[in-house]
Coordinates of C-alpha atoms in Angstrom, one line a residue:
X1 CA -69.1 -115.7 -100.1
X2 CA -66.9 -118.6 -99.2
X3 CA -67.4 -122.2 -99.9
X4 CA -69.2 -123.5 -97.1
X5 CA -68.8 -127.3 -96.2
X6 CA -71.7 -129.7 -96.0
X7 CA -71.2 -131.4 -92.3
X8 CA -72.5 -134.8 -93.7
X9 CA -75.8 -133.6 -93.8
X10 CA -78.0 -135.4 -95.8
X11 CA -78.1 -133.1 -99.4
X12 CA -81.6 -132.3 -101.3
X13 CA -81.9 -134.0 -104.5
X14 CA -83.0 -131.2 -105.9
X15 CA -80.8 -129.7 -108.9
X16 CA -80.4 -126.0 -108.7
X17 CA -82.4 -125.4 -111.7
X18 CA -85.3 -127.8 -110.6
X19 CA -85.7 -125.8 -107.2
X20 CA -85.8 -122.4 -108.6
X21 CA -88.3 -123.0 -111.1
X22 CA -89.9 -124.8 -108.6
X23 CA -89.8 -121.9 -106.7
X24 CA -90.9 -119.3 -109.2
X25 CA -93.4 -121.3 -110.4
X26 CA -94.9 -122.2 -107.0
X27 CA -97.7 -119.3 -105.9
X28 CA -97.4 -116.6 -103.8
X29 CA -100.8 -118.3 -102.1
X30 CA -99.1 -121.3 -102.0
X31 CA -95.9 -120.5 -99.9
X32 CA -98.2 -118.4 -97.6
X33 CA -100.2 -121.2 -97.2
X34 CA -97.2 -123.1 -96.6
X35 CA -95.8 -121.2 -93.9
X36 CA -99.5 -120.1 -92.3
X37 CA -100.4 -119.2 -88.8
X38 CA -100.9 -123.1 -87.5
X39 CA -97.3 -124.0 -89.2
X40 CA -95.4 -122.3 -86.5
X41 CA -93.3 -125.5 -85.8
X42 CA -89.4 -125.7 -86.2
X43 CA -87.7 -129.1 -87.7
X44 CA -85.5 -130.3 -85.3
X45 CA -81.8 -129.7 -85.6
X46 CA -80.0 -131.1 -88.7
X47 CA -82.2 -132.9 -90.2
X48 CA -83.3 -131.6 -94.3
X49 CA -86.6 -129.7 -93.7
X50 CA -89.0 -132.5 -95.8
X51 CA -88.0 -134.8 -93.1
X52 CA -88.1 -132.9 -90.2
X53 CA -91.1 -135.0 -88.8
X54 CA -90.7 -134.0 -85.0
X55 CA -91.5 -130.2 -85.0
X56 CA -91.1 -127.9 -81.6
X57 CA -94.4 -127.1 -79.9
X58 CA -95.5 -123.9 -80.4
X59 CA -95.0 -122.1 -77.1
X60 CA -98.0 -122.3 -75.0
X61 CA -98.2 -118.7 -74.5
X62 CA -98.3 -118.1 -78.1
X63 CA -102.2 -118.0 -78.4
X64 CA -102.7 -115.5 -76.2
X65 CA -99.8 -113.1 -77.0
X66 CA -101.6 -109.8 -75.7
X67 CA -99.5 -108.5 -73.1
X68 CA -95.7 -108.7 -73.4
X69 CA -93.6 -108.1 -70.4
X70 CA -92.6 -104.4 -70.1
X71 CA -88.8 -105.4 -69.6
X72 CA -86.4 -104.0 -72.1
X73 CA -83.9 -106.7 -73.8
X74 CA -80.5 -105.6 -74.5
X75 CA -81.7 -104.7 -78.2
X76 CA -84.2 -102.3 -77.5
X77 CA -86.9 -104.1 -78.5
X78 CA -89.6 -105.4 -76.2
X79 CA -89.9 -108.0 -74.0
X80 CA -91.9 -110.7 -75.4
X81 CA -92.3 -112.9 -72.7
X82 CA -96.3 -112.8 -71.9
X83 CA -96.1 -115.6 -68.6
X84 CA -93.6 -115.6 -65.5
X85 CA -90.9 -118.5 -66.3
X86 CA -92.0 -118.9 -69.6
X87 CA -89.7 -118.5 -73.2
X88 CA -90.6 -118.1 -76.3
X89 CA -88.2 -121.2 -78.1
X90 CA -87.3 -119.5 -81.5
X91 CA -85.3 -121.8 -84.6
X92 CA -82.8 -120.2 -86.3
X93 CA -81.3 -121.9 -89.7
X94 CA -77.8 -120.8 -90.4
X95 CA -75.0 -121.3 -93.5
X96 CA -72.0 -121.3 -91.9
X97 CA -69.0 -124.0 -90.8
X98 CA -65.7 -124.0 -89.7
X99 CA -64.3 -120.5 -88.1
X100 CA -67.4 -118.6 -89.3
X101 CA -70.1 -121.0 -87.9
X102 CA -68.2 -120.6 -84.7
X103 CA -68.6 -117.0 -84.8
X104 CA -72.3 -117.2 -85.7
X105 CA -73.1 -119.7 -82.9
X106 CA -71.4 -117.9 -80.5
X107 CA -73.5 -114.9 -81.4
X108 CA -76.5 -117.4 -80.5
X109 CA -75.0 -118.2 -77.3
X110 CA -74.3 -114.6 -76.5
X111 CA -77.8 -113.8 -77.1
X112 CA -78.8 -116.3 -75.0
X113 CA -77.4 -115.6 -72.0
X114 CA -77.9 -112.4 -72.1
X115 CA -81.8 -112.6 -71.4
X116 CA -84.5 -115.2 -70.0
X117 CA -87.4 -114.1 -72.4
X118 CA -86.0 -116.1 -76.1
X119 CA -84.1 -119.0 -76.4
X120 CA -82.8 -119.5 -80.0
X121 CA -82.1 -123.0 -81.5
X122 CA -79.1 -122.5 -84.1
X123 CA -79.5 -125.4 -86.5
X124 CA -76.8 -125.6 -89.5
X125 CA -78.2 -126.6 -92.7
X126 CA -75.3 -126.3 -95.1
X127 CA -74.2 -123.8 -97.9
X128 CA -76.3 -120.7 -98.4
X129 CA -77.5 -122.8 -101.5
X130 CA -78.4 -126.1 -98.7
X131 CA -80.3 -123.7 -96.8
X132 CA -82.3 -121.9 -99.6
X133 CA -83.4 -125.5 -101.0
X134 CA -84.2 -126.7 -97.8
X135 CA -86.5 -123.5 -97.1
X136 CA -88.3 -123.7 -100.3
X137 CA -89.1 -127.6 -98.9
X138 CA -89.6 -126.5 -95.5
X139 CA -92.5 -124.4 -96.7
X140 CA -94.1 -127.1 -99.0
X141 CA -93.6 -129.3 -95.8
X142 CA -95.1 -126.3 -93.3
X143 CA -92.5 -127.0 -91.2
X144 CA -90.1 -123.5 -91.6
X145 CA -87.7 -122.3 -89.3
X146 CA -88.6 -118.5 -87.5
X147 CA -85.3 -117.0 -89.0
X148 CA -83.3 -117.7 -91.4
X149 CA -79.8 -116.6 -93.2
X150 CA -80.2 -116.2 -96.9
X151 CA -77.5 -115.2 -99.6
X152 CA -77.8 -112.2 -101.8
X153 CA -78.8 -114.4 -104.7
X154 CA -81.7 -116.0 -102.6
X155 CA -83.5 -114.2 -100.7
X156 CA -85.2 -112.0 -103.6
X157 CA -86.8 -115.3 -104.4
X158 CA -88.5 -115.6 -101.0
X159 CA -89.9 -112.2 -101.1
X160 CA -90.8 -112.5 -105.0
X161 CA -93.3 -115.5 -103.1
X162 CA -94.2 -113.2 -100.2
X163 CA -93.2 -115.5 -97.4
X164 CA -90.9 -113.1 -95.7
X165 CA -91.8 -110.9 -92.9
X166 CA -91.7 -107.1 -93.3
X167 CA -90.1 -105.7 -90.4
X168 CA -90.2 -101.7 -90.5
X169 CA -92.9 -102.1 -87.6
X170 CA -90.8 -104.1 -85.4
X171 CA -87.4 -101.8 -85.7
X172 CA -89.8 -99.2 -85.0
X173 CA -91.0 -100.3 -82.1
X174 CA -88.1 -101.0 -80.6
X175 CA -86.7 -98.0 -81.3
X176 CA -83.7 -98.8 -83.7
X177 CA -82.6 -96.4 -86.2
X178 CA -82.0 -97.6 -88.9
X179 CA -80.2 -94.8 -90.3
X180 CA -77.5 -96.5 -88.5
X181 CA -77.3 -99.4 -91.0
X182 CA -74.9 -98.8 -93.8
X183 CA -77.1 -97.6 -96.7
X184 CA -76.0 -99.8 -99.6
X185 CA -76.4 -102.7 -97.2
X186 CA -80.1 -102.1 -95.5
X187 CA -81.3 -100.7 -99.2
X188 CA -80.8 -104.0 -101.1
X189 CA -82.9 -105.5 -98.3
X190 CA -85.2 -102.8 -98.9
X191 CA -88.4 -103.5 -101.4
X192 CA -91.1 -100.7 -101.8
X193 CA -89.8 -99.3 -98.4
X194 CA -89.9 -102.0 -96.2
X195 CA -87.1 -103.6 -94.9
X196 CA -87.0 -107.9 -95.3
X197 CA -83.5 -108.9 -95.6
X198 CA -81.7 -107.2 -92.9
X199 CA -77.9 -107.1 -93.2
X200 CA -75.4 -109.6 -91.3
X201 CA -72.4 -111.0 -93.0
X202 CA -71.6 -108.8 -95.9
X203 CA -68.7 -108.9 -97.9
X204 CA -67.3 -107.1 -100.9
X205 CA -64.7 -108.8 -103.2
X206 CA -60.5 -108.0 -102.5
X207 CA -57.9 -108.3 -103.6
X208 CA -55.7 -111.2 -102.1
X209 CA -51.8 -111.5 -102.4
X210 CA -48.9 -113.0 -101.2
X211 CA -46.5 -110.9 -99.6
X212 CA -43.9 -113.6 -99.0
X213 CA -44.3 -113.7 -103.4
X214 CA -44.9 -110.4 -103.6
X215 CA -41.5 -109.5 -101.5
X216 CA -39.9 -112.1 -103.4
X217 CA -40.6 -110.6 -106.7
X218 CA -39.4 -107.0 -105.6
X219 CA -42.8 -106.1 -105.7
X220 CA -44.2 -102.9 -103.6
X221 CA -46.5 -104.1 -100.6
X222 CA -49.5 -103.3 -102.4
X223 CA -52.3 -104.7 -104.7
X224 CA -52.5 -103.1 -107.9
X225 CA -54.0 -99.8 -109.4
X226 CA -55.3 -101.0 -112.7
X227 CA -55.1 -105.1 -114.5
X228 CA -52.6 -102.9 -116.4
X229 CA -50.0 -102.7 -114.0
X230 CA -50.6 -106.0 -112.6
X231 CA -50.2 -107.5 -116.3
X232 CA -46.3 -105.6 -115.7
X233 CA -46.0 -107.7 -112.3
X234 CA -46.9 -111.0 -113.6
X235 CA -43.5 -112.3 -115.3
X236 CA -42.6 -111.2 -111.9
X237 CA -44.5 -113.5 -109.8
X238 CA -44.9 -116.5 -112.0
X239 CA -42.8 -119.4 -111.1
X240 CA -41.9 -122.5 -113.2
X241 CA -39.9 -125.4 -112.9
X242 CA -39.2 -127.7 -116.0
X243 CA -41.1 -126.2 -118.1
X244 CA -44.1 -126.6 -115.8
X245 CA -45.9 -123.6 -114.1
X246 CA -45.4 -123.9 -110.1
X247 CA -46.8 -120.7 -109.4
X248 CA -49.4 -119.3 -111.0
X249 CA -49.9 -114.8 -110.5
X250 CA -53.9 -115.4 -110.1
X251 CA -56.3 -118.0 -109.7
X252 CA -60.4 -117.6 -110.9
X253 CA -62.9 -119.2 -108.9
X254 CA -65.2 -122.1 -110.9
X255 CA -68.9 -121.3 -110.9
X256 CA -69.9 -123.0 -108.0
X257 CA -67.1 -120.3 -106.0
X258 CA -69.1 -117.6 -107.1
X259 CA -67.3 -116.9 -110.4
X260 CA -70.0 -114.7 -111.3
X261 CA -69.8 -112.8 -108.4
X262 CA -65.9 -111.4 -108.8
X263 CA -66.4 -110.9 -112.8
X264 CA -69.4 -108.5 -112.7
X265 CA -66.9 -105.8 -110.6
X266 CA -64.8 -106.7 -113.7
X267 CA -67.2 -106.5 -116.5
X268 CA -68.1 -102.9 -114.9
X269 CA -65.0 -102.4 -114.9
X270 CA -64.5 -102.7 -118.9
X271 CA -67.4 -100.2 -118.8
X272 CA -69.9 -102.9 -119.5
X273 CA -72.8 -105.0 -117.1
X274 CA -75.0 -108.0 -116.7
X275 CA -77.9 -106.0 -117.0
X276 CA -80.6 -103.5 -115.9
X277 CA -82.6 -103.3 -113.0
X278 CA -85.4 -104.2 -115.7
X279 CA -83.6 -107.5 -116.9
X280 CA -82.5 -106.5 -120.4
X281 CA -79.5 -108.2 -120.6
X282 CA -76.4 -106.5 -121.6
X283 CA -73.6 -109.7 -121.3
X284 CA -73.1 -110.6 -124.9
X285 CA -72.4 -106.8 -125.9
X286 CA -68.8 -105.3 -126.6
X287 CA -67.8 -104.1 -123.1
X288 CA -68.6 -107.5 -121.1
X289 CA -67.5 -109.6 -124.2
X290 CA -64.1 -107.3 -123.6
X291 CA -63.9 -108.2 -120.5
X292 CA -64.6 -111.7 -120.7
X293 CA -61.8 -111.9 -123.7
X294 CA -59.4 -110.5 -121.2
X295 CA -60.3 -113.1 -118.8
X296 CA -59.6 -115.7 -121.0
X297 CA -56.5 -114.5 -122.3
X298 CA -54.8 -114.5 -118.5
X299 CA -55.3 -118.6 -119.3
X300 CA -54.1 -119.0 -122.6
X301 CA -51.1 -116.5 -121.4
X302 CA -50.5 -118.7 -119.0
X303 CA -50.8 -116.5 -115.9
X304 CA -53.8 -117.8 -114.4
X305 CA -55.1 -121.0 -113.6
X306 CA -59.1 -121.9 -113.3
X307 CA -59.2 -123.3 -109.5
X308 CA -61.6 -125.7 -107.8
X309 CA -60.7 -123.8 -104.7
X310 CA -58.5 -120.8 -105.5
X311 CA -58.5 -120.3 -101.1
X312 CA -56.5 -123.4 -100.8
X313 CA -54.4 -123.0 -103.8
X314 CA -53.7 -119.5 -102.7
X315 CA -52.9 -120.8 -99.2
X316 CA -50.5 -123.7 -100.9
X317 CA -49.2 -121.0 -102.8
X318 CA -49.8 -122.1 -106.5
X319 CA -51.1 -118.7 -107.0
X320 CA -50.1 -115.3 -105.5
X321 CA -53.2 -113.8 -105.6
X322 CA -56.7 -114.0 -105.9
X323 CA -60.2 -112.2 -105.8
X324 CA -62.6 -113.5 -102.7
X325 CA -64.4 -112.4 -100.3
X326 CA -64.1 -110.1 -97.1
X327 CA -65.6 -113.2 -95.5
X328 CA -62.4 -115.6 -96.2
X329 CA -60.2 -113.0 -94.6
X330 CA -60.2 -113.9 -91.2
X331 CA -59.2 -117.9 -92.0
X332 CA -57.2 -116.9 -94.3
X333 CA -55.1 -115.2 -92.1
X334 CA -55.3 -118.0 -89.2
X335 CA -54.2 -120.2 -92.0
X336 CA -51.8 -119.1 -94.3
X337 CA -48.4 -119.5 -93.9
X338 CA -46.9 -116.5 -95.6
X339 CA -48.7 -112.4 -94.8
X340 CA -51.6 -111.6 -96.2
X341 CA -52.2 -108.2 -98.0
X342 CA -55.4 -107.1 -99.3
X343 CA -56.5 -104.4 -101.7
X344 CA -58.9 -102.8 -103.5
X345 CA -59.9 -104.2 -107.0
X346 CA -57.7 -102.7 -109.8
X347 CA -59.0 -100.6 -111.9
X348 CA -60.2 -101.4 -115.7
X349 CA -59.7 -99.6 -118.7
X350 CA -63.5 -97.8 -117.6
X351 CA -62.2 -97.3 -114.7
X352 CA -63.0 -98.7 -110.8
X353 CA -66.0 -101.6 -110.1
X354 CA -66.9 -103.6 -106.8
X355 CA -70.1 -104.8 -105.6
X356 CA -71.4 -106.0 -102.3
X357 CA -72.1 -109.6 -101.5
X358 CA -73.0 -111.9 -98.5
X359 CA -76.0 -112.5 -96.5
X360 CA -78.6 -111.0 -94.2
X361 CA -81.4 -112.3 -91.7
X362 CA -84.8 -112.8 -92.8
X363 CA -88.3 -113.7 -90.8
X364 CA -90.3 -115.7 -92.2
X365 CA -94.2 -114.7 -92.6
X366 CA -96.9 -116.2 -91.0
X367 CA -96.0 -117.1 -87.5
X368 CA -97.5 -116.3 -84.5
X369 CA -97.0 -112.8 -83.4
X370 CA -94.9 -113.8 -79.5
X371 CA -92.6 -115.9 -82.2
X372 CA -92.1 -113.3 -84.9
X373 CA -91.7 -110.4 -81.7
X374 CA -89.1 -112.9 -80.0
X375 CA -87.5 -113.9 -83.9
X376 CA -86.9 -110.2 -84.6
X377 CA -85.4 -109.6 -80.9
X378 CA -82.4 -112.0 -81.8
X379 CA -82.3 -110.0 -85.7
X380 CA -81.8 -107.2 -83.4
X381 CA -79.2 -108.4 -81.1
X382 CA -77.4 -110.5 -84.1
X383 CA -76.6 -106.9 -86.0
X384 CA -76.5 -104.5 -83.0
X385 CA -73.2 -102.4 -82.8
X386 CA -71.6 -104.4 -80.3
X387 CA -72.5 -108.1 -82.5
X388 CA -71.6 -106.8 -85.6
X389 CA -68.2 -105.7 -84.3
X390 CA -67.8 -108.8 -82.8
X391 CA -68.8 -110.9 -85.9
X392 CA -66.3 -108.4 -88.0
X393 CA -63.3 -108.7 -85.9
X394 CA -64.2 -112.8 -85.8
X395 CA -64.7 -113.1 -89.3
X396 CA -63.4 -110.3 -91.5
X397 CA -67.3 -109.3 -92.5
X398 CA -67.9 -105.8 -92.9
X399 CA -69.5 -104.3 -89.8
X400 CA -73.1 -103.7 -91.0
X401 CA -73.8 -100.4 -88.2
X402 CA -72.1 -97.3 -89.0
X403 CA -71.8 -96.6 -85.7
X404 CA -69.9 -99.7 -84.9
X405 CA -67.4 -98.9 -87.8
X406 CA -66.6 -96.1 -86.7
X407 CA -66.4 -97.2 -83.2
X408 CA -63.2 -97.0 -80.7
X409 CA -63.3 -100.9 -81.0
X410 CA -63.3 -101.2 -84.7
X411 CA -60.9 -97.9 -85.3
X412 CA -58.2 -100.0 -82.8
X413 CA -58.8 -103.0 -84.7
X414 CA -58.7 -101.7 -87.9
X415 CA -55.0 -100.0 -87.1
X416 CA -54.0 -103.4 -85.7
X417 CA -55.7 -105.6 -88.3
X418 CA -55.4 -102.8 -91.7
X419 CA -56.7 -105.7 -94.1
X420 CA -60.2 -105.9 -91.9
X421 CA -60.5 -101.9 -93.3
X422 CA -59.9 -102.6 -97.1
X423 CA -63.5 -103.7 -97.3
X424 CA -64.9 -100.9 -95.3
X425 CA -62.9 -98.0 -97.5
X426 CA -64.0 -99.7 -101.0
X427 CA -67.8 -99.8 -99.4
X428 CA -68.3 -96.6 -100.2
X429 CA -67.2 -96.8 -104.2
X430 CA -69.4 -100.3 -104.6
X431 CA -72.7 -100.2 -106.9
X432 CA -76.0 -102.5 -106.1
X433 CA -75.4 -105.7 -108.1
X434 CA -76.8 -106.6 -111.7
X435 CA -80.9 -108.3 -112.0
X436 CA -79.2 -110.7 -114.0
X437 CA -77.1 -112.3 -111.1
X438 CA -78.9 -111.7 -108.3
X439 CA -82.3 -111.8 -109.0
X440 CA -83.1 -113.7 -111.9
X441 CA -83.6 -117.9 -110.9
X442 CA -80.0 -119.2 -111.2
X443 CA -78.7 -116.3 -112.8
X444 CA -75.5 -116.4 -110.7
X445 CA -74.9 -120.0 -111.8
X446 CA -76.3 -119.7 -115.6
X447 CA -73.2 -116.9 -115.6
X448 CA -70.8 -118.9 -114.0
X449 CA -71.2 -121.7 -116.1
X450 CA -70.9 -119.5 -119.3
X451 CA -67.4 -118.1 -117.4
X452 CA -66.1 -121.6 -117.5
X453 CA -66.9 -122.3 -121.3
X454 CA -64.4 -119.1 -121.5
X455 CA -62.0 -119.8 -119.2
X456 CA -61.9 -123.9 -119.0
X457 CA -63.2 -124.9 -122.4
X458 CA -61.8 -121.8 -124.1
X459 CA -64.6 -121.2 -126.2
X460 CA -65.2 -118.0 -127.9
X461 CA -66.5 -115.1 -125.3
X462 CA -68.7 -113.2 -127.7
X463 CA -70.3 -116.8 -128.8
X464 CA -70.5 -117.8 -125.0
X465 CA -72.5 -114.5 -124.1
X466 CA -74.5 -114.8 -126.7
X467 CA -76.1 -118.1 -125.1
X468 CA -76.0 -117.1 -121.7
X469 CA -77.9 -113.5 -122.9
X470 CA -80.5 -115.7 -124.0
X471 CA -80.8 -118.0 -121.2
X472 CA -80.7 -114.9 -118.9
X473 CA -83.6 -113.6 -120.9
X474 CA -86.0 -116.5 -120.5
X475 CA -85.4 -117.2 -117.2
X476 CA -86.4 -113.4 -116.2
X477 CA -89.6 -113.6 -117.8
X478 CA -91.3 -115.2 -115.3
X479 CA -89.7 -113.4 -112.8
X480 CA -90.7 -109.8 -114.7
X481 CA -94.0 -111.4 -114.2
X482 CA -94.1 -112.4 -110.5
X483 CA -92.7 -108.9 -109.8
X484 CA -95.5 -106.9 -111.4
X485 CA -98.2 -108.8 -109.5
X486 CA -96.1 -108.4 -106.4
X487 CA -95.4 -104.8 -106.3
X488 CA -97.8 -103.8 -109.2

């Protein structure tokens, strides 16, 4: 859950909070219709979906889909290919720049070549929060993309609206288990026991330091058991020079870095959460107000610093460490001029917390059955063992296939590369993530914001909490709504 940069695109006008009520409020009927069987059209490449006015033909095959071709693609899944020399042209909309949208467009190109059935157009469309405004457009404008890449705080949204594929039938027929999926990953793609969001670049939060700083400050080469002992480290690691802080020992991320992402492993760590899985909101009571108090004293003690970009101020070394994501470990690394350690969150006075976080792969609904056949094949391919151990190694994402993490390829890596493991040992101690952030509109920004009042404005947690409960509450109702007449 990196920042992702916007490659001059041109950026929907939309505000976040316009857009998802937009998109709660907008019928289920409606986005089907939106994305129906005659809208099977892709926008061409980089252009904002609304104005995508020159869509792809639909293959001419597609009408008369019957008989695919009995040749096996490197996935398992069937051929789709129905006519001798034909392909099925399939658009893919993806979130990722710099070293990571390398990675995912070479997994393109890979899948490419290595068939003559599919061809998939890669088309960037910004942040995960670009993509997910330009997909709500996109299916106002019937003109959506076959596959997309959606965060964990989107693509709830699309299935609360019912314009994503379910795709049990297709991993069935070609044959994949999906046993082999790590279970916390494939479940929270997982809705009434069909899978929809199937799992690509998934992260956890770790924990970053410097070991140049941490050497420096006679520190062992290790992250820290509990916020206890790293409170005993910090006089250690901070650095000042006329009276003026140089160094900072941690940096927290400002709400649009996903601040509410690496404080809910804190808040459970207090003993408290964001809520249930039924949206009753539990921020403003004692154990997240704790927590949120502790957060704000590592500012007013002077041992922290609120960051616009705690990755480049960790690489510049005004702080020594940081919580981010699995997915920042790999430029990280290519970039920083000191060694990188990572760890496992510390522990909290209730003891350990982590949760998992990233993105998956998600077909959308209502295209022709050829597209959605050739659409899944490249889902396939895109989180098969050998592409997710390629995308790890590349990127520092956790593999999403057991069977590739435990693979002769990864095991090597791993001993070569032990920071690529971190994420894969704390997998097994993470916890699905709170309604409140993920699936409530905005909910990951309404918290973030409320995390700045505490730790920029210095406001009072408790008071803070109190508004954000509320806010959290209204904007679930119509989402406790949507879900009963979704899934009854």
């Amino acid at each position: 859950m990196v920042q992702r940069e916007d490659h001059g695109m041109l950026r929907v006008q939309l505000t976040r909070r316009r857009l998802m009520a937009g998109l709660v409020g907008m019928s289920a009927a409606t986005l089907l219709a939106a994305c129906g069987q005659n809208q099977s059209a892709s926008p061409t490449a980089n252009a904002p979906a609304v104005q995508a006015a020159t869509p792809t033909p639909a293959p001419a095959t597609a009408a008369s889909a019957a008989t695919p071709s009995k040749t096996m693609a490197a996935t398992g899944a069937p051929a789709v290919v129905t006519q001798t020399g034909s392909k099925v042209k399939v658009t893919y909309w993806g979130s990722f720049s710099g070293n990571l949208g390398e990675a995912e467009q070479e997994v393109v190109r890979r899948f490419n070549a290595s068939q003559n059935d599919v061809e998939v157009t890669y088309q960037y469309q910004g942040s995960y929060e670009d993509t997910a405004q330009k997909l709500t457009q996109a299916l106002a404008a019937k003109q959506t993309p076959d596959i997309v890449l959606l965060s964990d705080v989107w693509w709830f949204k699309f299935y609360l609206n019912d314009v994503l594929q379910p795709l049990n039938d297709f991993f069935a027929q070609a044959k994949i288990d999906l046993s082999d999926y790590v279970d916390p990953l494939i479940n929270e793609g997982t809705r009434k026991g069909q899978v929809y969001w199937v799992p690509f670049a998934r992260s956890t939060p770790l924990f970053y330091y410097n070991k140049a700083a941490w050497s420096e400050a006679g520190l062992p080469d290790r992250g820290p058991e509990t916020w206890d002992e790293f409170l005993q480290w910090v006089p250690k690691l901070l650095k000042q020079d006329g009276g003026k802080t140089t160094r900072f020992a941690f940096a927290h991320p400002n709400a649009a870095s996903y601040a509410a992402w690496v404080f809910q492993p804190v808040v459970w760590q207090w003993g408290g959460k964001y809520s249930d899985p039924d949206f009753t909101i539990h921020l403003q009571e004692q154990p997240a107000v704790e927590a949120g108090r502790f957060w704000q004293r590592s500012i007013t003690e002077g041992w922290a610093v609120s960051s616009k970009d705690p990755n480049a101020d960790f690489l510049n070394g005004v702080t020594a460490a940081m919580l981010a994501s699995t997915g920042s470990l790999a430029g990280l690394e290519q970039s920083a001029k000191f060694p990188v350690g990572t760890a496992m969150l510390p522990k909290g006075p209730a003891g350990f917390g982590c949760c998992t976080g990233g993105s998956g792969l998600a077909i959308l609904k209502g295209k022709p059955a050829e597209v959605q056949r050739a659409a899944f094949q490249y889902v396939a391919f895109a989180t098969s063992p050998e592409m997710t151990t390629f995308w790890s190694q590349k990127t520092g994402y956790m593999p999403v296939r057991k069977s590739a993490a435990q693979s002769t390829a990864m095991q090597q890596y791993f001993q070569n590369h032990p920071n690529f493991k971190t994420a894969v040992d704390q997998l097994p101690k993470t916890r699905p993530q709170d309604a409140a952030r993920v699936w409530i509109p905005n909910g990951d920004q309404i918290i973030g914001k409320g995390l700045e009042r505490v730790t920029i404005q210095r406001e009072d947690p408790q008071n803070v909490f109190n508004d954000v409960a509320r806010t959290l509450t209204d904007a679930a109702k119509p989402v406790v709504e949507q879900l009963k007449r979704r899934e009854g």
